[in-house]
């Protein structure tokens, strides 16, 4: 099952977002600047009426165009209709990308 999930590509309508996971450290930076949090990409393929079909959540080295371009090639079918919050690095997506 793990291998099957590792090769899953999402298509159609895909909602995409960034996240950071990790514990809180006393005296450390909060939010995106925290050195003890790991960046993740979360993507959900939905029906036209917004119901979730499939989801993936993967760690990435960072939210750079290079890192996200690689992730996109591994996880999204060409021509996917992608919606995101407009994070600058998501501009690595193809022209079919829409942001909200």
PDB file of C-alpha atoms in Angstrom:
ATOM      1  CA  UNK A   1       0.000   0.000   0.000  1.00  0.00           C
ATOM      2  CA  UNK A   2       2.806   2.418   0.806  1.00  0.00           C
ATOM      3  CA  UNK A   3       4.346   1.983  -2.645  1.00  0.00           C
ATOM      4  CA  UNK A   4       0.983   2.461  -4.325  1.00  0.00           C
ATOM      5  CA  UNK A   5       0.437   5.687  -2.404  1.00  0.00           C
ATOM      6  CA  UNK A   6       3.974   6.915  -3.112  1.00  0.00           C
ATOM      7  CA  UNK A   7       3.258   6.777  -6.853  1.00  0.00           C
ATOM      8  CA  UNK A   8      -0.179   8.416  -6.701  1.00  0.00           C
ATOM      9  CA  UNK A   9      -0.669  11.393  -9.021  1.00  0.00           C
ATOM     10  CA  UNK A  10      -3.587  13.744  -8.610  1.00  0.00           C
ATOM     11  CA  UNK A  11      -5.516  15.184 -11.541  1.00  0.00           C
ATOM     12  CA  UNK A  12      -8.674  17.073 -12.353  1.00  0.00           C
ATOM     13  CA  UNK A  13      -9.395  19.707  -9.702  1.00  0.00           C
ATOM     14  CA  UNK A  14      -6.620  19.862  -7.084  1.00  0.00           C
ATOM     15  CA  UNK A  15      -6.455  22.135  -4.043  1.00  0.00           C
ATOM     16  CA  UNK A  16      -2.884  22.781  -2.936  1.00  0.00           C
ATOM     17  CA  UNK A  17      -1.491  24.319   0.244  1.00  0.00           C
ATOM     18  CA  UNK A  18       1.702  24.639   2.238  1.00  0.00           C
ATOM     19  CA  UNK A  19       2.137  23.621   5.862  1.00  0.00           C
ATOM     20  CA  UNK A  20       4.799  23.319   8.520  1.00  0.00           C
ATOM     21  CA  UNK A  21       4.796  20.488  11.031  1.00  0.00           C
ATOM     22  CA  UNK A  22       6.874  20.219  14.156  1.00  0.00           C
ATOM     23  CA  UNK A  23       6.993  20.859  17.840  1.00  0.00           C
ATOM     24  CA  UNK A  24       7.324  24.111  19.680  1.00  0.00           C
ATOM     25  CA  UNK A  25      10.743  25.026  21.022  1.00  0.00           C
ATOM     26  CA  UNK A  26      11.168  27.507  23.876  1.00  0.00           C
ATOM     27  CA  UNK A  27      12.989  30.636  22.806  1.00  0.00           C
ATOM     28  CA  UNK A  28      12.935  29.700  19.117  1.00  0.00           C
ATOM     29  CA  UNK A  29      11.357  31.468  16.174  1.00  0.00           C
ATOM     30  CA  UNK A  30       7.672  31.034  15.506  1.00  0.00           C
ATOM     31  CA  UNK A  31       5.942  30.171  12.227  1.00  0.00           C
ATOM     32  CA  UNK A  32       7.793  29.861   8.918  1.00  0.00           C
ATOM     33  CA  UNK A  33      11.101  30.937  10.402  1.00  0.00           C
ATOM     34  CA  UNK A  34      11.235  28.126  12.958  1.00  0.00           C
ATOM     35  CA  UNK A  35      14.229  25.841  12.527  1.00  0.00           C
ATOM     36  CA  UNK A  36      12.464  22.858  14.125  1.00  0.00           C
ATOM     37  CA  UNK A  37       9.510  22.699  11.732  1.00  0.00           C
ATOM     38  CA  UNK A  38       9.432  20.686   8.509  1.00  0.00           C
ATOM     39  CA  UNK A  39       7.778  22.086   5.351  1.00  0.00           C
ATOM     40  CA  UNK A  40       5.056  19.966   3.703  1.00  0.00           C
ATOM     41  CA  UNK A  41       2.876  20.226   0.617  1.00  0.00           C
ATOM     42  CA  UNK A  42      -0.707  19.087   1.016  1.00  0.00           C
ATOM     43  CA  UNK A  43      -2.856  18.441  -2.062  1.00  0.00           C
ATOM     44  CA  UNK A  44      -6.451  17.242  -2.312  1.00  0.00           C
ATOM     45  CA  UNK A  45      -8.130  16.100  -5.530  1.00  0.00           C
ATOM     46  CA  UNK A  46     -11.818  17.014  -5.418  1.00  0.00           C
ATOM     47  CA  UNK A  47     -15.010  16.535  -7.370  1.00  0.00           C
ATOM     48  CA  UNK A  48     -16.506  19.526  -9.174  1.00  0.00           C
ATOM     49  CA  UNK A  49     -18.701  20.203  -6.151  1.00  0.00           C
ATOM     50  CA  UNK A  50     -15.682  20.234  -3.801  1.00  0.00           C
ATOM     51  CA  UNK A  51     -15.907  16.770  -2.260  1.00  0.00           C
ATOM     52  CA  UNK A  52     -12.491  15.231  -1.532  1.00  0.00           C
ATOM     53  CA  UNK A  53     -11.476  12.153  -3.532  1.00  0.00           C
ATOM     54  CA  UNK A  54      -7.778  11.612  -2.800  1.00  0.00           C
ATOM     55  CA  UNK A  55      -5.104  13.448  -0.858  1.00  0.00           C
ATOM     56  CA  UNK A  56      -1.336  13.473  -0.565  1.00  0.00           C
ATOM     57  CA  UNK A  57       0.898  15.098   2.028  1.00  0.00           C
ATOM     58  CA  UNK A  58       4.624  15.132   1.390  1.00  0.00           C
ATOM     59  CA  UNK A  59       7.631  16.716   3.078  1.00  0.00           C
ATOM     60  CA  UNK A  60       9.620  19.024   0.798  1.00  0.00           C
ATOM     61  CA  UNK A  61      13.086  20.532   1.283  1.00  0.00           C
ATOM     62  CA  UNK A  62      11.539  24.012   1.215  1.00  0.00           C
ATOM     63  CA  UNK A  63       9.074  26.189  -0.651  1.00  0.00           C
ATOM     64  CA  UNK A  64      11.329  27.113  -3.533  1.00  0.00           C
ATOM     65  CA  UNK A  65      10.333  26.997  -7.192  1.00  0.00           C
ATOM     66  CA  UNK A  66      12.880  24.222  -7.784  1.00  0.00           C
ATOM     67  CA  UNK A  67      11.584  22.050  -4.926  1.00  0.00           C
ATOM     68  CA  UNK A  68       7.943  22.557  -5.881  1.00  0.00           C
ATOM     69  CA  UNK A  69       8.593  21.965  -9.590  1.00  0.00           C
ATOM     70  CA  UNK A  70      10.071  18.582  -8.699  1.00  0.00           C
ATOM     71  CA  UNK A  71       7.147  17.774  -6.397  1.00  0.00           C
ATOM     72  CA  UNK A  72       4.639  18.801  -9.080  1.00  0.00           C
ATOM     73  CA  UNK A  73       6.264  16.475 -11.608  1.00  0.00           C
ATOM     74  CA  UNK A  74       5.992  13.577  -9.172  1.00  0.00           C
ATOM     75  CA  UNK A  75       2.499  14.207  -7.801  1.00  0.00           C
ATOM     76  CA  UNK A  76       0.314  16.039 -10.358  1.00  0.00           C
ATOM     77  CA  UNK A  77      -0.944  14.892 -13.740  1.00  0.00           C
ATOM     78  CA  UNK A  78      -0.221  17.370 -16.555  1.00  0.00           C
ATOM     79  CA  UNK A  79      -3.244  19.591 -17.058  1.00  0.00           C
ATOM     80  CA  UNK A  80      -4.486  19.365 -13.463  1.00  0.00           C
ATOM     81  CA  UNK A  81      -6.635  22.373 -12.563  1.00  0.00           C
ATOM     82  CA  UNK A  82      -4.804  23.574  -9.451  1.00  0.00           C
ATOM     83  CA  UNK A  83      -6.081  26.055  -6.890  1.00  0.00           C
ATOM     84  CA  UNK A  84      -3.759  27.532  -4.262  1.00  0.00           C
ATOM     85  CA  UNK A  85      -3.526  30.502  -1.950  1.00  0.00           C
ATOM     86  CA  UNK A  86      -0.932  32.117  -4.235  1.00  0.00           C
ATOM     87  CA  UNK A  87       2.263  31.353  -2.287  1.00  0.00           C
ATOM     88  CA  UNK A  88       5.079  32.775  -4.423  1.00  0.00           C
ATOM     89  CA  UNK A  89       6.742  29.408  -4.977  1.00  0.00           C
ATOM     90  CA  UNK A  90       3.469  27.975  -6.329  1.00  0.00           C
ATOM     91  CA  UNK A  91       4.128  30.081  -9.426  1.00  0.00           C
ATOM     92  CA  UNK A  92       6.295  27.138 -10.504  1.00  0.00           C
ATOM     93  CA  UNK A  93       3.018  25.558 -11.592  1.00  0.00           C
ATOM     94  CA  UNK A  94       2.038  25.457 -15.246  1.00  0.00           C
ATOM     95  CA  UNK A  95      -0.197  28.174 -16.775  1.00  0.00           C
ATOM     96  CA  UNK A  96      -3.346  26.138 -16.014  1.00  0.00           C
ATOM     97  CA  UNK A  97      -2.891  27.063 -12.343  1.00  0.00           C
ATOM     98  CA  UNK A  98      -5.484  29.268 -10.720  1.00  0.00           C
ATOM     99  CA  UNK A  99      -4.995  30.992  -7.395  1.00  0.00           C
ATOM    100  CA  UNK A 100      -7.594  32.237  -4.971  1.00  0.00           C
TER     101      UNK A 100
END
